[in-house]
Amino acid sequence: MTVTNTQPSTAADDGGKPSNMRSLSRAMEVFAELQRADRPQRLSDLARNCGMSLPTTLRILRVLQDFGMVSQTDKTYRIGPAVLPAARSYIENDPLVTASRPVLQQVAAQTGMTASLYTRLGFERILVVRVDGDAPLRYDMPLGKRLPLTVGAAGKILLAGAPDEHLQEVVKGAVAAGHEEPSFSLAELKARLPEPGTDYAYSADERATGVLSVAMAINRSGLPSESVALTSPVEAATEKGLKAGVPELRRAAARLAELLEGTVY
Amino acid sequence: MTVTNTQPSTAADDGGKPSNMRSLSRAMEVFAELQRADRPQRLSDLARNCGMSLPTTLRILRVLQDFGMVSQTDKTYRIGPAVLPAARSYIENDPLVTASRPVLQQVAAQTGMTASLYTRLGFERILVVRVDGDAPLRYDMPLGKRLPLTVGAAGKILLAGAPDEHLQEVVKGAVAAGHEEPSFSLAELKARLPEPGTDYAYSADERATGVLSVAMAINRSGLPSESVALTSPVEAATEKGLKAGVPELRRAAARLAELLEGTVY
DNA sequence: TAAGACACTTTCATTCTATGAAAGCAATTG
DNA sequence: CAATTGCTTTCATAGAATGAAAGTGTCTTA
């Protein structure tokens, strides 16, 4: 089993490290910045926000454009269509994703709840797979959306047992991403996390009102970066009912954990 | 209006050009290679297939991994989860995509057919938006899938009026991508394309059996790179019926063309 | 069990790429 | 029409990216 662990991932890590592949790293920064914005960006804005010179930014954009990762209209740049085939490739071919689908289907069938798989990405998490249960969730399907680690069962369970030092970074990341108020503190976060000894997390009306959730991490050595969750609208489930699904969820998580053995990122 | 036009996009363009940003270009090659393969790749395979040394390939993978664009399990690499937020950002924020949805909805409502938007990417095209009509299409929704330019109405219309020189490259590209037999020729391709003077393309049983389609390019100066299509299963439409939707389609294409004015890539 | 083969990883000197200052354009505005 | 603003190109230089070769670990085979 390998443990490499480079950075906690994602940009925003200008901790003074030399960091190899400067031009590539910077290109990824530009790409990330384009995603952050919800509308096309001017060259000068991108350059300023990424802290690099205009010529450099322009050159990066041109290369990304050549590969369809970036589109340009007049003088504004945005994410390009090449991300679609990439996302499709991920969803269709990633071993964990493909393996989880039947597992989630089984759990959803047995419990009647909606079953989901989340992956940690930097200081956020994203929904990767969802299999609907009997009662539909009313909020829109946030597949691929950046969600907080600090809110919602599926996020919090990824933080259970993490050292304070790491949690402190998570707090900073959540604030930086706008998921939490600037006053958000380590103590507040720790109060939300499941008690030590509990291997699942529960949430009610946390990330979305009217939604209950239990989640379990897919564990391997070290901090987990994936979790599975059961979710249901309040009118279709009680806390008790949801928690009755925990054993099922535990079994599913164990099955997927085997597959993950060895995953570095 | 600007016309920059760097490369015909996508890798495979080792035409001896110096090409700026070598490390970034190579990183994109690695990323593309990972998508091409439908299962996790070993470092040595990636290095060989991309024509670069092991250390270089490794360094690229590590940076991409830091940004979640690549995942690693043991010694194998694959596309990472960060492509999902990127794809979501594209679909939610791209001006053409968001603008096209209501337009396609209107066309679908008026004609009862399925309405789609395609974008050219290199020597292929991808489905970006689809709004279903009355009769469901039986093949699975290929959103983000790489489809041939040389097959199907929505592909062929993007090639109408292109100079032979360009079509010859398209032929090569289609063969290289496995969309056409190695014997595929320029003459064959030209025979498929709509007659000069026609602004739409028609296809029956071309890319998928039992499916009829008409498509129209979203035109601006030069070669188009987007097209809109009406599609229907054979049992729900006739050639005549589909072609009756062409005026609607033409109006939709014109509306979207305005928006595209100035798009470089 | 030992020896060999294989694949990944690190190191390091060299090359050439990536970089930003500054000049050159183009477009927009007062 | 002049001035401002923002994009693009040029160019000399710094330093990043590169691959050969050595190093390390793991798996295979005798």
Coordinates of C-alpha atoms (C1' of nucleotides) in Angstrom, one line a residue:
Chain A
M1 CA 0.0 0.0 0.0
T2 CA 1.2 3.4 -0.9
V3 CA 0.9 6.7 0.9
T4 CA 2.2 9.6 -1.0
N5 CA 0.1 12.6 0.0
T6 CA 1.4 15.6 -1.7
Q7 CA -0.7 18.6 -0.8
P8 CA -4.1 18.7 0.8
S9 CA -4.9 19.3 -2.9
T10 CA -6.5 22.2 -4.6
A11 CA -4.9 25.5 -5.1
A12 CA -4.7 28.1 -2.4
D13 CA -1.7 26.4 -1.0
D14 CA 0.9 29.1 -1.5
G15 CA 2.7 28.0 1.6
G16 CA 6.0 29.2 0.2
K17 CA 6.9 25.7 -1.1
P18 CA 8.9 25.6 -4.4
S19 CA 6.3 23.4 -6.0
N20 CA 7.4 21.7 -9.2
M21 CA 6.1 22.3 -12.7
R22 CA 5.4 25.9 -12.2
S23 CA 3.8 26.6 -15.5
L24 CA 1.5 23.6 -15.2
S25 CA 0.5 24.6 -11.6
R26 CA -0.3 28.0 -12.8
A27 CA -2.3 26.8 -15.6
M28 CA -4.4 24.8 -13.2
E29 CA -4.9 27.9 -11.1
V30 CA -6.2 29.7 -14.1
F31 CA -8.5 26.8 -14.9
A32 CA -9.7 26.8 -11.3
E33 CA -10.3 30.5 -11.3
L34 CA -12.4 30.2 -14.4
Q35 CA -14.6 27.7 -12.6
R36 CA -14.9 29.9 -9.6
A37 CA -16.4 32.7 -11.6
D38 CA -19.9 32.1 -12.9
R39 CA -19.4 34.2 -16.0
P40 CA -16.7 34.7 -18.7
Q41 CA -13.6 36.4 -17.4
R42 CA -11.4 39.1 -19.0
L43 CA -7.7 38.4 -19.3
S44 CA -6.7 41.1 -17.0
D45 CA -9.0 39.9 -14.2
L46 CA -7.7 36.4 -14.5
A47 CA -4.1 37.6 -14.4
R48 CA -4.8 39.7 -11.4
N49 CA -6.7 37.1 -9.5
C50 CA -4.2 34.4 -10.2
G51 CA -1.3 36.7 -9.4
M52 CA 0.6 36.3 -12.7
S53 CA 1.5 38.6 -15.6
L54 CA -0.7 39.2 -18.6
P55 CA 1.5 37.5 -21.1
T56 CA 1.8 34.4 -19.0
T57 CA -1.9 34.2 -18.4
L58 CA -2.5 34.7 -22.1
R59 CA -0.2 31.9 -23.1
I60 CA -1.8 29.5 -20.7
L61 CA -5.2 30.4 -21.9
R62 CA -4.2 29.8 -25.5
V63 CA -2.8 26.3 -24.8
L64 CA -5.9 25.4 -22.8
Q65 CA -8.0 26.7 -25.6
D66 CA -6.2 24.4 -28.1
F67 CA -7.3 21.5 -26.1
G68 CA -10.9 22.7 -25.7
M69 CA -10.5 23.2 -21.9
V70 CA -11.2 26.9 -22.4
S71 CA -13.4 28.8 -24.7
Q72 CA -13.1 32.4 -25.8
T73 CA -15.7 34.9 -27.0
D74 CA -14.3 38.3 -28.0
K75 CA -12.1 39.1 -25.0
T76 CA -13.6 36.9 -22.4
Y77 CA -12.6 33.4 -21.4
R78 CA -14.6 30.5 -19.9
I79 CA -14.5 26.8 -19.3
G80 CA -14.6 24.9 -22.6
P81 CA -16.5 21.9 -23.8
A82 CA -13.6 19.4 -23.4
V83 CA -14.5 19.0 -19.7
L84 CA -17.6 17.1 -20.8
P85 CA -15.9 14.1 -22.3
A86 CA -13.5 14.2 -19.3
A87 CA -16.4 14.0 -16.9
R88 CA -18.0 11.3 -18.8
S89 CA -14.8 9.3 -18.9
Y90 CA -14.5 9.7 -15.1
I91 CA -18.1 8.6 -14.5
E92 CA -18.0 5.7 -16.9
N93 CA -14.5 4.4 -16.1
D94 CA -13.5 5.2 -12.6
P95 CA -13.4 1.9 -10.7
L96 CA -14.8 3.3 -7.5
V97 CA -17.6 5.1 -9.3
T98 CA -18.6 2.1 -11.4
A99 CA -18.3 -0.3 -8.5
S100 CA -20.4 1.9 -6.3
R101 CA -23.4 2.1 -8.5
P102 CA -24.7 -1.5 -7.9
V103 CA -23.8 -1.2 -4.3
L104 CA -25.7 2.0 -3.9
Q105 CA -28.6 0.5 -5.9
Q106 CA -28.8 -2.4 -3.5
V107 CA -28.8 -0.1 -0.4
A108 CA -31.4 2.2 -1.9
A109 CA -33.6 -0.8 -2.7
Q110 CA -33.3 -2.3 0.7
T111 CA -33.8 0.9 2.6
G112 CA -36.0 2.9 0.3
M113 CA -33.8 5.9 0.8
T114 CA -31.6 7.8 -1.6
A115 CA -28.1 6.5 -1.6
S116 CA -25.1 8.7 -2.6
L117 CA -21.4 8.6 -3.0
Y118 CA -19.3 11.6 -2.2
T119 CA -15.6 12.3 -2.8
R120 CA -13.4 14.8 -1.0
L121 CA -11.8 17.4 -3.2
G122 CA -9.5 19.8 -1.4
F123 CA -11.5 21.4 1.4
E124 CA -14.8 20.5 -0.2
R125 CA -16.7 17.4 -1.3
I126 CA -18.6 16.6 -4.4
L127 CA -21.5 14.3 -5.1
V128 CA -20.3 11.7 -7.6
V129 CA -23.1 9.1 -7.7
R130 CA -26.7 9.2 -6.6
V131 CA -29.3 6.4 -6.7
D132 CA -32.8 7.7 -5.8
G133 CA -35.0 6.0 -3.2
D134 CA -38.7 5.9 -3.0
A135 CA -39.2 9.5 -1.9
P136 CA -37.7 12.0 -4.2
L137 CA -35.5 14.7 -2.7
R138 CA -36.8 18.1 -3.5
Y139 CA -33.5 20.0 -4.0
D140 CA -31.9 19.7 -7.4
M141 CA -29.3 17.1 -8.0
P142 CA -26.0 18.6 -7.1
L143 CA -23.9 16.2 -9.1
G144 CA -20.4 17.6 -9.3
K145 CA -21.2 20.6 -7.2
R146 CA -18.7 21.7 -4.6
L147 CA -20.3 21.2 -1.2
P148 CA -18.9 22.0 2.3
L149 CA -17.1 19.4 4.4
T150 CA -18.4 21.2 7.5
V151 CA -22.1 20.8 6.8
G152 CA -24.1 17.7 6.2
A153 CA -23.6 14.1 7.3
A154 CA -21.6 13.1 4.3
G155 CA -19.2 16.0 4.8
K156 CA -18.7 15.7 8.5
I157 CA -18.0 12.0 8.5
L158 CA -15.0 12.7 6.4
L159 CA -13.6 14.9 9.2
A160 CA -14.3 12.6 12.1
G161 CA -11.1 11.8 13.9
A162 CA -9.0 14.3 12.0
P163 CA -6.3 16.0 14.1
D164 CA -7.1 19.6 15.2
E165 CA -4.3 20.9 13.0
H166 CA -6.1 19.6 10.0
L167 CA -9.5 20.7 11.2
Q168 CA -8.2 24.2 11.6
E169 CA -7.2 24.2 7.9
V170 CA -10.7 22.9 7.0
V171 CA -12.2 25.8 8.9
K172 CA -10.1 28.2 6.9
G173 CA -11.0 26.4 3.7
A174 CA -14.7 26.5 4.4
V175 CA -14.6 30.2 5.2
A176 CA -12.5 30.9 2.1
A177 CA -15.0 29.0 -0.1
G178 CA -17.9 30.9 1.4
H179 CA -19.5 27.9 3.0
E180 CA -19.1 29.3 6.5
E181 CA -19.2 32.8 8.1
P182 CA -15.8 34.4 8.8
S183 CA -16.5 33.8 12.5
F184 CA -16.6 30.1 12.1
S185 CA -14.3 28.4 14.6
L186 CA -12.6 25.2 15.3
A187 CA -14.8 24.7 18.4
E188 CA -17.9 25.1 16.4
L189 CA -16.8 22.6 13.9
K190 CA -15.9 20.0 16.5
A191 CA -19.2 20.4 18.2
R192 CA -20.9 19.3 15.0
L193 CA -18.8 16.2 14.3
P194 CA -19.9 12.8 15.5
E195 CA -18.8 11.7 18.9
P196 CA -15.6 9.6 19.0
G197 CA -16.6 5.9 18.8
T198 CA -19.4 6.6 16.3
D199 CA -18.6 5.5 12.8
Y200 CA -21.4 7.4 11.2
A201 CA -22.7 11.0 11.0
Y202 CA -26.2 12.3 11.2
S203 CA -27.7 15.5 10.0
A204 CA -31.1 17.1 9.9
D205 CA -31.9 20.3 8.0
E206 CA -28.2 21.1 7.8
R207 CA -27.2 21.5 4.2
A208 CA -30.7 21.5 2.9
T209 CA -33.9 22.1 4.9
G210 CA -36.3 19.3 5.2
V211 CA -33.6 16.7 4.5
L212 CA -32.3 14.0 6.9
S213 CA -29.1 12.2 6.2
V214 CA -26.8 9.5 7.7
A215 CA -23.3 9.0 6.2
M216 CA -20.4 6.7 6.7
A217 CA -16.9 7.1 5.5
I218 CA -15.2 4.6 3.2
N219 CA -12.2 3.9 5.4
R220 CA -8.7 2.9 4.7
S221 CA -5.6 3.9 6.4
G222 CA -5.6 7.6 7.4
L223 CA -8.2 10.1 6.7
P224 CA -11.0 8.9 4.4
S225 CA -11.8 10.9 1.3
E226 CA -15.0 9.2 0.2
S227 CA -18.3 8.7 2.0
V228 CA -21.6 7.1 1.3
A229 CA -24.9 8.5 2.6
L230 CA -28.5 7.7 2.9
T231 CA -30.8 10.7 2.5
S232 CA -34.5 11.3 2.8
P233 CA -37.0 14.1 3.0
V234 CA -38.4 14.6 6.5
E235 CA -41.9 13.6 5.5
A236 CA -40.7 10.2 4.4
A237 CA -38.4 9.3 7.3
T238 CA -37.6 9.7 10.9
E239 CA -34.3 9.9 12.6
K240 CA -34.9 6.4 13.9
G241 CA -35.8 5.1 10.4
L242 CA -32.7 6.6 8.8
K243 CA -30.4 5.2 11.5
A244 CA -31.9 1.8 10.9
G245 CA -30.2 1.9 7.6
V246 CA -26.8 2.4 9.1
P247 CA -25.9 -1.4 9.2
E248 CA -26.7 -1.6 5.5
L249 CA -24.6 1.5 4.9
R250 CA -21.8 0.0 6.9
R251 CA -21.8 -3.1 4.8
A252 CA -21.7 -1.0 1.6
A253 CA -18.9 1.1 2.9
A254 CA -16.9 -2.0 3.8
R255 CA -17.3 -3.4 0.3
L256 CA -16.2 -0.2 -1.3
A257 CA -13.3 0.2 1.1
E258 CA -11.7 -3.0 -0.3
L259 CA -11.7 -1.5 -3.7
L260 CA -10.2 1.7 -2.5
E261 CA -7.3 -0.1 -0.9
G262 CA -4.2 1.7 -2.2
T263 CA -5.9 4.8 -3.5
V264 CA -3.6 7.7 -3.0
Y265 CA -5.8 10.6 -3.9
Chain B
M1 CA -14.8 40.3 -34.3
T2 CA -11.7 38.3 -33.7
V3 CA -10.3 35.3 -35.5
T4 CA -7.3 33.7 -33.9
N5 CA -7.5 30.0 -34.8
T6 CA -4.5 28.3 -33.3
Q7 CA -4.6 24.6 -34.1
P8 CA -7.5 22.5 -35.3
S9 CA -7.3 21.7 -31.6
T10 CA -6.8 18.4 -29.8
A11 CA -3.5 16.6 -29.6
A12 CA -2.1 14.5 -32.5
D13 CA -0.8 17.7 -34.0
D14 CA 2.9 17.0 -34.0
G15 CA 3.3 18.9 -37.2
G16 CA 6.8 20.0 -36.3
K17 CA 5.6 23.4 -34.9
P18 CA 7.5 24.7 -31.9
S19 CA 4.3 25.1 -29.9
N20 CA 4.5 27.3 -26.8
M21 CA 4.2 26.0 -23.3
R22 CA 5.7 22.6 -23.8
S23 CA 5.2 21.3 -20.3
L24 CA 1.5 22.4 -20.3
S25 CA 0.9 20.9 -23.7
R26 CA 2.4 17.7 -22.6
A27 CA 0.3 17.7 -19.5
M28 CA -2.8 18.0 -21.6
E29 CA -1.6 15.1 -23.7
V30 CA -1.3 13.0 -20.6
F31 CA -4.7 14.1 -19.5
A32 CA -6.1 13.2 -23.0
E33 CA -4.4 9.9 -23.0
L34 CA -6.0 9.0 -19.6
Q35 CA -9.4 9.8 -21.1
R36 CA -8.7 7.7 -24.2
A37 CA -8.1 4.6 -22.1
D38 CA -11.1 3.1 -20.4
R39 CA -9.2 1.8 -17.4
P40 CA -6.4 3.0 -15.1
Q41 CA -3.0 3.4 -16.7
R42 CA 0.4 2.5 -15.5
L43 CA 3.1 5.2 -15.6
S44 CA 5.2 3.5 -18.1
D45 CA 2.3 3.0 -20.5
L46 CA 1.4 6.7 -20.3
A47 CA 5.0 7.7 -20.9
R48 CA 5.3 5.5 -23.9
N49 CA 2.0 6.5 -25.4
C50 CA 2.6 10.2 -24.9
G51 CA 6.2 10.0 -26.1
M52 CA 7.9 11.4 -23.1
S53 CA 10.2 10.2 -20.4
L54 CA 9.2 8.6 -17.2
P55 CA 10.3 11.4 -14.9
T56 CA 8.5 14.0 -16.9
T57 CA 5.3 12.0 -17.0
L58 CA 5.5 11.3 -13.3
R59 CA 5.9 15.0 -12.5
I60 CA 2.9 15.9 -14.6
L61 CA 0.8 13.3 -13.0
R62 CA 1.7 14.5 -9.6
V63 CA 0.7 18.1 -10.3
L64 CA -2.6 17.0 -11.9
Q65 CA -3.2 14.9 -8.9
D66 CA -2.7 17.8 -6.6
F67 CA -5.6 19.5 -8.4
G68 CA -7.8 16.4 -8.4
M69 CA -7.7 16.1 -12.2
V70 CA -6.0 12.7 -11.8
S71 CA -6.4 9.9 -9.2
Q72 CA -4.0 7.2 -8.4
T73 CA -4.5 3.8 -7.0
D74 CA -1.4 1.8 -6.3
K75 CA 0.6 2.3 -9.4
T76 CA -2.2 3.2 -11.8
Y77 CA -3.6 6.6 -12.8
R78 CA -7.0 7.7 -14.0
I79 CA -9.1 10.8 -14.5
G80 CA -9.9 12.4 -11.1
P81 CA -13.0 13.8 -9.6
A82 CA -12.2 17.5 -10.2
V83 CA -13.6 17.1 -13.7
L84 CA -17.1 16.9 -12.3
P85 CA -17.2 20.4 -10.9
A86 CA -15.5 21.6 -14.1
A87 CA -18.2 20.0 -16.2
R88 CA -20.9 21.4 -14.0
S89 CA -19.4 24.9 -14.2
Y90 CA -19.5 24.6 -18.0
I91 CA -23.1 23.4 -18.2
E92 CA -24.3 26.0 -15.7
N93 CA -22.4 29.0 -16.8
D94 CA -21.5 28.7 -20.5
P95 CA -23.5 31.5 -22.2
L96 CA -24.2 29.4 -25.3
V97 CA -25.3 26.4 -23.3
T98 CA -27.6 28.3 -20.9
A99 CA -29.0 30.4 -23.8
S100 CA -29.7 27.3 -25.9
R101 CA -31.7 25.5 -23.4
P102 CA -34.9 27.6 -23.6
V103 CA -34.5 27.8 -27.4
L104 CA -34.2 24.1 -27.7
Q105 CA -37.2 23.7 -25.3
Q106 CA -39.3 25.8 -27.6
V107 CA -38.3 23.9 -30.7
A108 CA -38.9 20.6 -29.0
A109 CA -42.3 21.8 -27.8
Q110 CA -43.3 23.1 -31.2
T111 CA -42.1 20.0 -33.2
G112 CA -42.5 17.2 -30.7
M113 CA -39.0 16.1 -31.6
T114 CA -35.9 15.8 -29.4
A115 CA -33.7 18.9 -29.8
S116 CA -30.0 18.9 -29.2
L117 CA -27.0 21.1 -29.3
Y118 CA -23.6 19.8 -30.4
T119 CA -20.2 21.4 -30.2
R120 CA -17.2 20.5 -32.3
L121 CA -14.1 19.5 -30.4
G122 CA -11.1 18.7 -32.5
F123 CA -12.1 16.2 -35.1
E124 CA -15.1 15.0 -33.2
R125 CA -18.3 16.5 -31.8
I126 CA -20.0 16.2 -28.5
L127 CA -23.5 16.5 -27.3
V128 CA -23.9 19.4 -24.9
V129 CA -27.6 19.9 -24.4
R130 CA -30.6 17.7 -25.1
V131 CA -34.2 18.4 -24.6
D132 CA -36.4 15.4 -25.1
G133 CA -39.5 15.4 -27.4
D134 CA -42.6 13.4 -27.3
A135 CA -41.1 10.1 -28.4
P136 CA -38.1 9.0 -26.4
L137 CA -34.9 8.0 -28.2
R138 CA -33.9 4.5 -27.4
Y139 CA -30.2 4.9 -27.3
D140 CA -28.6 6.2 -24.1
M141 CA -28.0 9.8 -23.7
P142 CA -24.5 10.4 -25.0
L143 CA -24.0 13.8 -23.2
G144 CA -20.3 14.6 -23.4
K145 CA -19.5 11.6 -25.6
R146 CA -17.1 12.0 -28.4
L147 CA -19.1 11.4 -31.6
P148 CA -17.9 11.4 -35.2
L149 CA -18.1 14.5 -37.4
T150 CA -18.5 12.2 -40.4
V151 CA -21.6 10.4 -39.3
G152 CA -25.0 11.8 -38.4
A153 CA -26.7 15.0 -39.4
A154 CA -25.3 17.1 -36.6
G155 CA -21.8 16.1 -37.5
K156 CA -22.0 16.4 -41.2
I157 CA -23.5 19.9 -41.2
L158 CA -20.4 21.1 -39.4
L159 CA -18.4 20.0 -42.4
A160 CA -20.6 21.4 -45.1
G161 CA -18.7 23.9 -47.3
A162 CA -15.3 23.1 -45.8
P163 CA -12.4 23.1 -48.2
D164 CA -11.1 19.7 -49.3
E165 CA -7.9 20.3 -47.5
H166 CA -9.7 20.5 -44.2
L167 CA -12.0 17.5 -45.1
Q168 CA -8.9 15.5 -45.7
E169 CA -7.8 16.1 -42.2
V170 CA -11.2 15.3 -40.9
V171 CA -11.0 11.9 -42.7
K172 CA -7.7 11.2 -41.1
G173 CA -9.0 12.3 -37.7
A174 CA -12.1 10.1 -38.0
V175 CA -10.0 7.1 -38.9
A176 CA -7.6 7.8 -36.1
A177 CA -10.4 8.0 -33.6
G178 CA -11.8 4.7 -34.8
H179 CA -15.0 6.2 -36.1
E180 CA -14.3 5.1 -39.7
E181 CA -12.6 2.3 -41.4
P182 CA -9.0 2.9 -42.5
S183 CA -10.2 2.8 -46.1
F184 CA -12.4 5.8 -45.5
S185 CA -11.8 8.3 -48.2
L186 CA -12.4 12.0 -49.0
A187 CA -14.7 11.0 -51.8
E188 CA -16.8 8.9 -49.5
L189 CA -17.1 11.7 -47.0
K190 CA -18.1 14.3 -49.7
A191 CA -20.8 12.0 -50.9
R192 CA -22.4 12.0 -47.5
L193 CA -22.4 15.8 -47.0
P194 CA -25.4 17.9 -47.9
E195 CA -25.5 19.3 -51.4
P196 CA -24.2 22.9 -51.8
G197 CA -27.0 25.3 -51.3
T198 CA -28.6 23.2 -48.6
D199 CA -28.3 24.7 -45.1
Y200 CA -29.3 21.6 -43.2
A201 CA -28.2 17.9 -43.1
Y202 CA -30.4 14.8 -42.9
S203 CA -29.5 11.4 -41.7
A204 CA -31.4 8.2 -41.3
D205 CA -30.0 5.1 -39.5
E206 CA -26.5 6.7 -39.7
R207 CA -25.0 6.9 -36.2
A208 CA -27.8 5.0 -34.5
T209 CA -30.2 2.6 -36.2
G210 CA -33.9 3.6 -36.1
V211 CA -33.1 7.2 -35.7
L212 CA -33.8 10.1 -38.0
S213 CA -32.2 13.5 -37.7
V214 CA -32.0 16.9 -39.3
A215 CA -29.4 19.3 -38.2
M216 CA -28.4 22.9 -38.9
A217 CA -25.1 24.7 -38.2
I218 CA -24.9 27.7 -36.0
N219 CA -23.2 29.9 -38.4
R220 CA -20.9 32.8 -38.1
S221 CA -17.9 33.7 -40.2
G222 CA -15.9 30.7 -41.2
L223 CA -16.5 27.1 -40.4
P224 CA -19.2 26.5 -37.8
S225 CA -18.4 24.6 -34.7
E226 CA -21.8 24.2 -33.2
S227 CA -25.0 22.7 -34.5
V228 CA -28.5 22.1 -33.4
A229 CA -30.5 19.0 -34.4
L230 CA -34.0 17.5 -34.3
T231 CA -34.1 13.8 -33.7
S232 CA -36.8 11.2 -33.6
P233 CA -37.1 7.4 -33.7
V234 CA -38.3 6.1 -37.0
E235 CA -41.6 4.9 -35.6
A236 CA -42.5 8.4 -34.5
A237 CA -41.5 10.4 -37.6
T238 CA -41.0 10.4 -41.3
E239 CA -38.4 12.1 -43.3
K240 CA -41.0 14.5 -44.4
G241 CA -42.2 15.2 -40.9
L242 CA -38.6 15.9 -39.7
K243 CA -37.9 18.2 -42.5
A244 CA -41.0 20.1 -41.7
G245 CA -39.2 21.1 -38.5
V246 CA -36.3 22.7 -40.5
P247 CA -37.7 26.2 -40.5
E248 CA -38.1 26.1 -36.7
L249 CA -34.6 24.8 -36.5
R250 CA -33.3 27.5 -38.7
R251 CA -34.8 30.2 -36.5
A252 CA -33.3 28.6 -33.5
A253 CA -29.9 28.4 -35.1
A254 CA -30.1 32.1 -36.1
R255 CA -31.0 33.1 -32.6
L256 CA -28.0 31.2 -31.2
A257 CA -25.7 32.5 -33.9
E258 CA -26.1 36.0 -32.6
L259 CA -24.9 34.9 -29.2
L260 CA -21.9 33.2 -30.7
E261 CA -20.8 36.2 -32.6
G262 CA -17.2 36.6 -31.7
T263 CA -16.5 33.1 -30.3
V264 CA -13.0 32.1 -31.2
Y265 CA -13.1 28.5 -30.2
Chain C
dT1 C1' 15.7 -18.6 -0.3
dA2 C1' 18.3 -16.1 -3.4
dA3 C1' 18.9 -13.8 -7.6
dG4 C1' 17.1 -11.6 -11.2
dA5 C1' 14.0 -8.7 -13.6
dC6 C1' 11.0 -5.1 -13.7
dA7 C1' 8.9 -0.7 -12.8
dC8 C1' 8.9 3.3 -10.2
dT9 C1' 11.4 7.2 -8.1
dT10 C1' 15.1 10.5 -7.2
dT11 C1' 19.1 13.1 -8.4
dC12 C1' 21.5 16.3 -11.0
dA13 C1' 23.8 18.9 -14.8
dT14 C1' 22.3 20.9 -19.0
dT15 C1' 19.2 23.0 -22.2
dC16 C1' 15.9 25.6 -23.6
dT17 C1' 11.5 27.0 -22.1
dA18 C1' 8.8 30.1 -19.4
dT19 C1' 8.8 34.6 -17.8
dG20 C1' 7.7 39.8 -17.3
dA21 C1' 9.3 44.5 -18.7
dA22 C1' 8.5 47.3 -22.0
dA23 C1' 7.1 48.6 -26.4
dG24 C1' 3.4 48.3 -29.9
dC25 C1' -1.6 48.1 -31.1
dA26 C1' -6.3 48.4 -30.9
dA27 C1' -10.5 49.8 -29.1
dT28 C1' -13.1 52.7 -26.3
dT29 C1' -14.2 57.1 -24.0
dG30 C1' -14.3 61.9 -22.8
Chain D
dC1 C1' -9.2 64.1 -31.5
dA2 C1' -6.5 63.0 -27.6
dA3 C1' -6.2 60.0 -23.8
dT4 C1' -7.1 56.1 -21.4
dT5 C1' -7.5 51.3 -21.1
dG6 C1' -6.6 46.7 -22.1
dC7 C1' -4.7 43.3 -25.1
dT8 C1' -0.7 41.4 -27.7
dT9 C1' 4.0 40.9 -29.2
dT10 C1' 9.0 41.1 -28.6
dC11 C1' 13.1 40.0 -26.4
dA12 C1' 16.8 39.1 -23.1
dT13 C1' 17.3 36.6 -19.0
dA14 C1' 16.4 33.5 -15.1
dG15 C1' 15.3 29.5 -13.8
dA16 C1' 12.2 25.8 -14.8
dA17 C1' 11.7 21.5 -17.3
dT18 C1' 14.1 17.7 -18.9
dG19 C1' 16.2 12.9 -19.4
dA20 C1' 20.2 10.0 -18.3
dA21 C1' 21.6 7.4 -14.9
dA22 C1' 21.7 5.9 -10.4
dG23 C1' 18.8 4.3 -6.6
dT24 C1' 15.0 1.9 -4.5
dG25 C1' 11.5 -1.2 -3.9
dT26 C1' 8.7 -5.2 -5.4
dC27 C1' 7.5 -9.1 -7.7
dT28 C1' 9.0 -13.3 -10.2
dT29 C1' 11.6 -17.2 -10.9
dA30 C1' 15.0 -20.7 -10.3

